[in-house]
């Protein structure tokens, strides 16, 4: 596909003359600014900077429009309008119709050759719904008893799996909620117990006592209680 714009790229002489004229205009602007003083010079300098910025953007856009762009046709993925998928005319990078279907079929065939189970993005709840519809059709059309029994068995397993997944999601949500609620409380209590334990061990090292080990054991149990309290329960 060849896209040609009007005009052509400027020659070297034209570019040189344009650069010379641009340098002359800049020198004239500098002379005018140097003749001014104070706020007038600052204002004139800002105006000149904005003017140069605008001219530079205009030159860049004009040169881009005059350039010639060539897109190399891809003979491997080129296809006629009838072979392209819907909406492919607006997207030149779209693949011919049937490419994705062929890739999916190849993927499934390779998994079957390796003895892997079929991949499915459906949840257990949706799969249970599909099996339930199939079971209703079998009963309505008088299907074989073996097929009905197998569908019922699979439906029970999928319902159990769906309930387990729902319970797991609910447990995770509860853990997150309680972790955010009791984070500060646990932190402060852990700091208190650790300070007491450190102080007690220091005292026992200087002056041993008969009930020292029992007191240390009690504080260690309190620390374990704080650290390993069930995350899906209210902290008490």
Coordinates of N, CA and C in Angstrom, one line a residue, residues 20-103:
X20 N 19.4 30.0 7.2 CA 20.0 31.3 7.3 C 19.0 32.4 7.6
X21 N 17.9 32.3 7.0 CA 16.8 33.3 7.3 C 16.4 33.2 8.8
X22 N 16.3 32.0 9.3 CA 15.9 31.8 10.7 C 16.9 32.4 11.6
X23 N 18.2 32.2 11.3 CA 19.3 32.7 12.2 C 19.2 34.3 12.1
X24 N 18.9 34.8 11.0 CA 18.9 36.3 10.9 C 17.7 36.8 11.7
X25 N 16.6 36.2 11.7 CA 15.4 36.6 12.5 C 15.7 36.5 13.9
X26 N 16.4 35.4 14.4 CA 16.7 35.3 15.8 C 17.7 36.4 16.2
X27 N 18.7 36.7 15.4 CA 19.7 37.7 15.7 C 19.0 39.1 15.8
X28 N 18.0 39.4 14.9 CA 17.3 40.6 15.0 C 16.5 40.7 16.3
X29 N 15.9 39.6 16.7 CA 15.1 39.5 17.9 C 16.0 39.8 19.1
X30 N 17.2 39.2 19.1 CA 18.1 39.4 20.2 C 18.6 40.8 20.3
X31 N 18.8 41.5 19.2 CA 19.2 42.9 19.2 C 18.1 43.8 19.8
X32 N 16.8 43.5 19.4 CA 15.7 44.2 19.9 C 15.6 44.1 21.4
X33 N 15.8 42.8 21.9 CA 15.7 42.5 23.3 C 16.8 43.2 24.1
X34 N 18.0 43.1 23.5 CA 19.1 43.7 24.2 C 19.0 45.2 24.4
X35 N 18.2 45.9 23.5 CA 18.0 47.3 23.6 C 17.0 47.7 24.7
X36 N 16.2 46.7 25.1 CA 15.2 46.9 26.2 C 15.9 46.6 27.5
X37 N 15.2 47.0 28.6 CA 15.7 46.8 30.0 C 14.5 46.4 30.9
X38 N 14.9 45.6 31.9 CA 14.0 45.2 33.0 C 12.9 44.3 32.5
X39 N 11.6 44.7 32.9 CA 10.4 43.8 32.6 C 10.1 43.8 31.1
X40 N 10.4 44.8 30.4 CA 10.2 44.8 29.0 C 11.0 43.7 28.3
X41 N 12.3 43.6 28.6 CA 13.2 42.6 28.1 C 12.7 41.2 28.4
X42 N 12.2 41.0 29.6 CA 11.7 39.7 30.1 C 10.5 39.3 29.3
X43 N 9.6 40.3 29.1 CA 8.3 40.0 28.4 C 8.6 39.7 26.9
X44 N 9.5 40.5 26.3 CA 9.9 40.3 24.9 C 10.6 38.9 24.7
X45 N 11.4 38.5 25.6 CA 12.1 37.2 25.5 C 11.1 36.1 25.6
X46 N 10.1 36.2 26.5 CA 9.1 35.1 26.5 C 8.3 35.0 25.3
X47 N 7.9 36.2 24.7 CA 7.2 36.2 23.4 C 8.0 35.5 22.3
X48 N 9.3 35.9 22.3 CA 10.1 35.3 21.2 C 10.2 33.8 21.4
X49 N 10.3 33.3 22.6 CA 10.4 31.8 22.9 C 9.2 31.1 22.4
X50 N 8.0 31.7 22.8 CA 6.7 31.1 22.4 C 6.6 31.1 20.9
X51 N 7.0 32.2 20.2 CA 6.9 32.2 18.8 C 7.8 31.2 18.1
X52 N 9.0 31.0 18.6 CA 9.9 30.0 18.0 C 9.3 28.6 18.2
X53 N 8.7 28.3 19.4 CA 8.1 27.0 19.7 C 7.0 26.7 18.7
X54 N 6.1 27.7 18.4 CA 5.0 27.6 17.5 C 5.5 27.3 16.1
X55 N 6.5 28.1 15.6 CA 7.1 27.9 14.3 C 7.7 26.5 14.2
X56 N 8.4 26.0 15.2 CA 9.0 24.7 15.1 C 8.0 23.6 15.0
X57 N 6.9 23.7 15.8 CA 5.8 22.7 15.7 C 5.2 22.7 14.3
X58 N 5.0 23.9 13.7 CA 4.4 24.0 12.4 C 5.3 23.4 11.3
X59 N 6.6 23.6 11.4 CA 7.5 23.1 10.5 C 7.6 21.5 10.5
X60 N 7.5 21.0 11.8 CA 7.5 19.6 11.9 C 6.3 18.9 11.3
X61 N 5.1 19.5 11.5 CA 3.9 19.0 10.9 C 3.9 19.1 9.4
X62 N 4.4 20.2 8.9 CA 4.4 20.3 7.4 C 5.3 19.3 6.8
X63 N 6.5 19.1 7.4 CA 7.5 18.2 6.8 C 6.9 16.7 6.9
X64 N 6.2 16.4 7.9 CA 5.6 15.1 8.0 C 4.6 14.8 7.0
X65 N 3.7 15.9 6.7 CA 2.7 15.7 5.7 C 3.3 15.6 4.3
X66 N 4.4 16.2 4.0 CA 5.0 16.2 2.7 C 5.8 14.9 2.4
X67 N 6.1 14.1 3.5 CA 6.9 12.9 3.3 C 6.1 11.8 2.7
X68 N 6.8 10.9 2.1 CA 6.2 9.7 1.5 C 6.4 8.5 2.3
X69 N 5.3 7.9 2.7 CA 5.3 6.7 3.5 C 4.9 5.4 2.7
X70 N 5.7 4.4 2.9 CA 5.4 3.2 2.2 C 5.2 2.0 3.1
X71 N 4.1 1.3 3.0 CA 3.8 0.2 3.9 C 4.1 -1.1 3.1
X72 N 4.9 -2.0 3.5 CA 5.2 -3.2 2.8 C 4.1 -4.2 3.0
X73 N 3.5 -4.7 1.9 CA 2.5 -5.7 2.0 C 3.0 -7.0 2.6
X74 N 2.2 -7.6 3.5 CA 2.6 -8.9 4.1 C 1.8 -10.0 3.3
X75 N 2.6 -10.8 2.5 CA 2.0 -11.8 1.7 C 1.5 -12.9 2.5
X76 N 2.0 -13.1 3.7 CA 1.5 -14.3 4.5 C 0.1 -14.1 5.1
X77 N -0.2 -12.8 5.5 CA -1.5 -12.6 6.1 C -2.4 -11.8 5.2
X78 N -2.0 -11.5 4.0 CA -2.9 -10.7 3.1 C -4.0 -11.6 2.6
X79 N -5.3 -11.1 2.7 CA -6.4 -11.8 2.3 C -7.4 -10.8 1.7
X80 N -8.4 -11.4 0.9 CA -9.4 -10.5 0.3 C -10.4 -10.1 1.3
X81 N -11.3 -9.2 0.9 CA -12.3 -8.7 1.8 C -13.3 -9.8 2.2
X82 N -13.5 -10.7 1.4 CA -14.5 -11.8 1.7 C -13.9 -12.7 2.8
X83 N -12.5 -12.9 2.8 CA -11.9 -13.8 3.7 C -11.7 -13.2 5.1
X84 N -11.7 -11.9 5.2 CA -11.4 -11.3 6.4 C -12.6 -11.4 7.3
X85 N -12.3 -11.3 8.7 CA -13.4 -11.4 9.7 C -14.1 -10.1 9.7
X86 N -15.4 -10.1 10.2 CA -16.1 -8.8 10.3 C -15.3 -7.7 11.1
X87 N -15.3 -6.5 10.5 CA -14.5 -5.5 11.1 C -13.1 -5.4 10.8
X88 N -12.6 -6.4 9.9 CA -11.2 -6.5 9.5 C -10.8 -5.4 8.5
X89 N -11.8 -4.8 7.8 CA -11.5 -3.8 6.8 C -11.0 -2.5 7.5
X90 N -11.5 -2.3 8.7 CA -11.1 -1.1 9.5 C -9.7 -1.3 10.2
X91 N -9.4 -2.6 10.3 CA -8.1 -2.9 11.0 C -7.2 -3.7 10.1
X92 N -6.2 -3.0 9.5 CA -5.3 -3.7 8.6 C -4.5 -4.8 9.1
X93 N -4.4 -4.9 10.5 CA -3.6 -5.9 11.1 C -4.4 -7.2 11.5
X94 N -5.7 -7.1 11.2 CA -6.6 -8.3 11.5 C -6.2 -9.5 10.7
X95 N -6.3 -10.7 11.4 CA -5.9 -11.9 10.7 C -7.0 -12.5 9.9
X96 N -6.8 -13.3 8.9 CA -7.8 -13.8 8.1 C -8.8 -14.7 8.9
X97 N -10.0 -14.8 8.4 CA -11.0 -15.6 9.1 C -10.6 -17.0 9.2
X98 N -10.8 -17.6 10.4 CA -10.5 -19.0 10.7 C -9.1 -19.2 11.3
X99 N -8.3 -18.2 11.4 CA -7.0 -18.4 12.0 C -7.1 -18.8 13.5
X100 N -7.9 -18.0 14.2 CA -8.0 -18.3 15.6 C -8.6 -19.7 15.9
X101 N -9.6 -20.0 15.1 CA -10.3 -21.3 15.2 C -9.3 -22.4 15.0
X102 N -8.4 -22.3 14.0 CA -7.4 -23.3 13.7 C -6.4 -23.4 14.9
X103 N -6.0 -22.3 15.4 CA -5.1 -22.3 16.6 C -5.7 -23.0 17.8

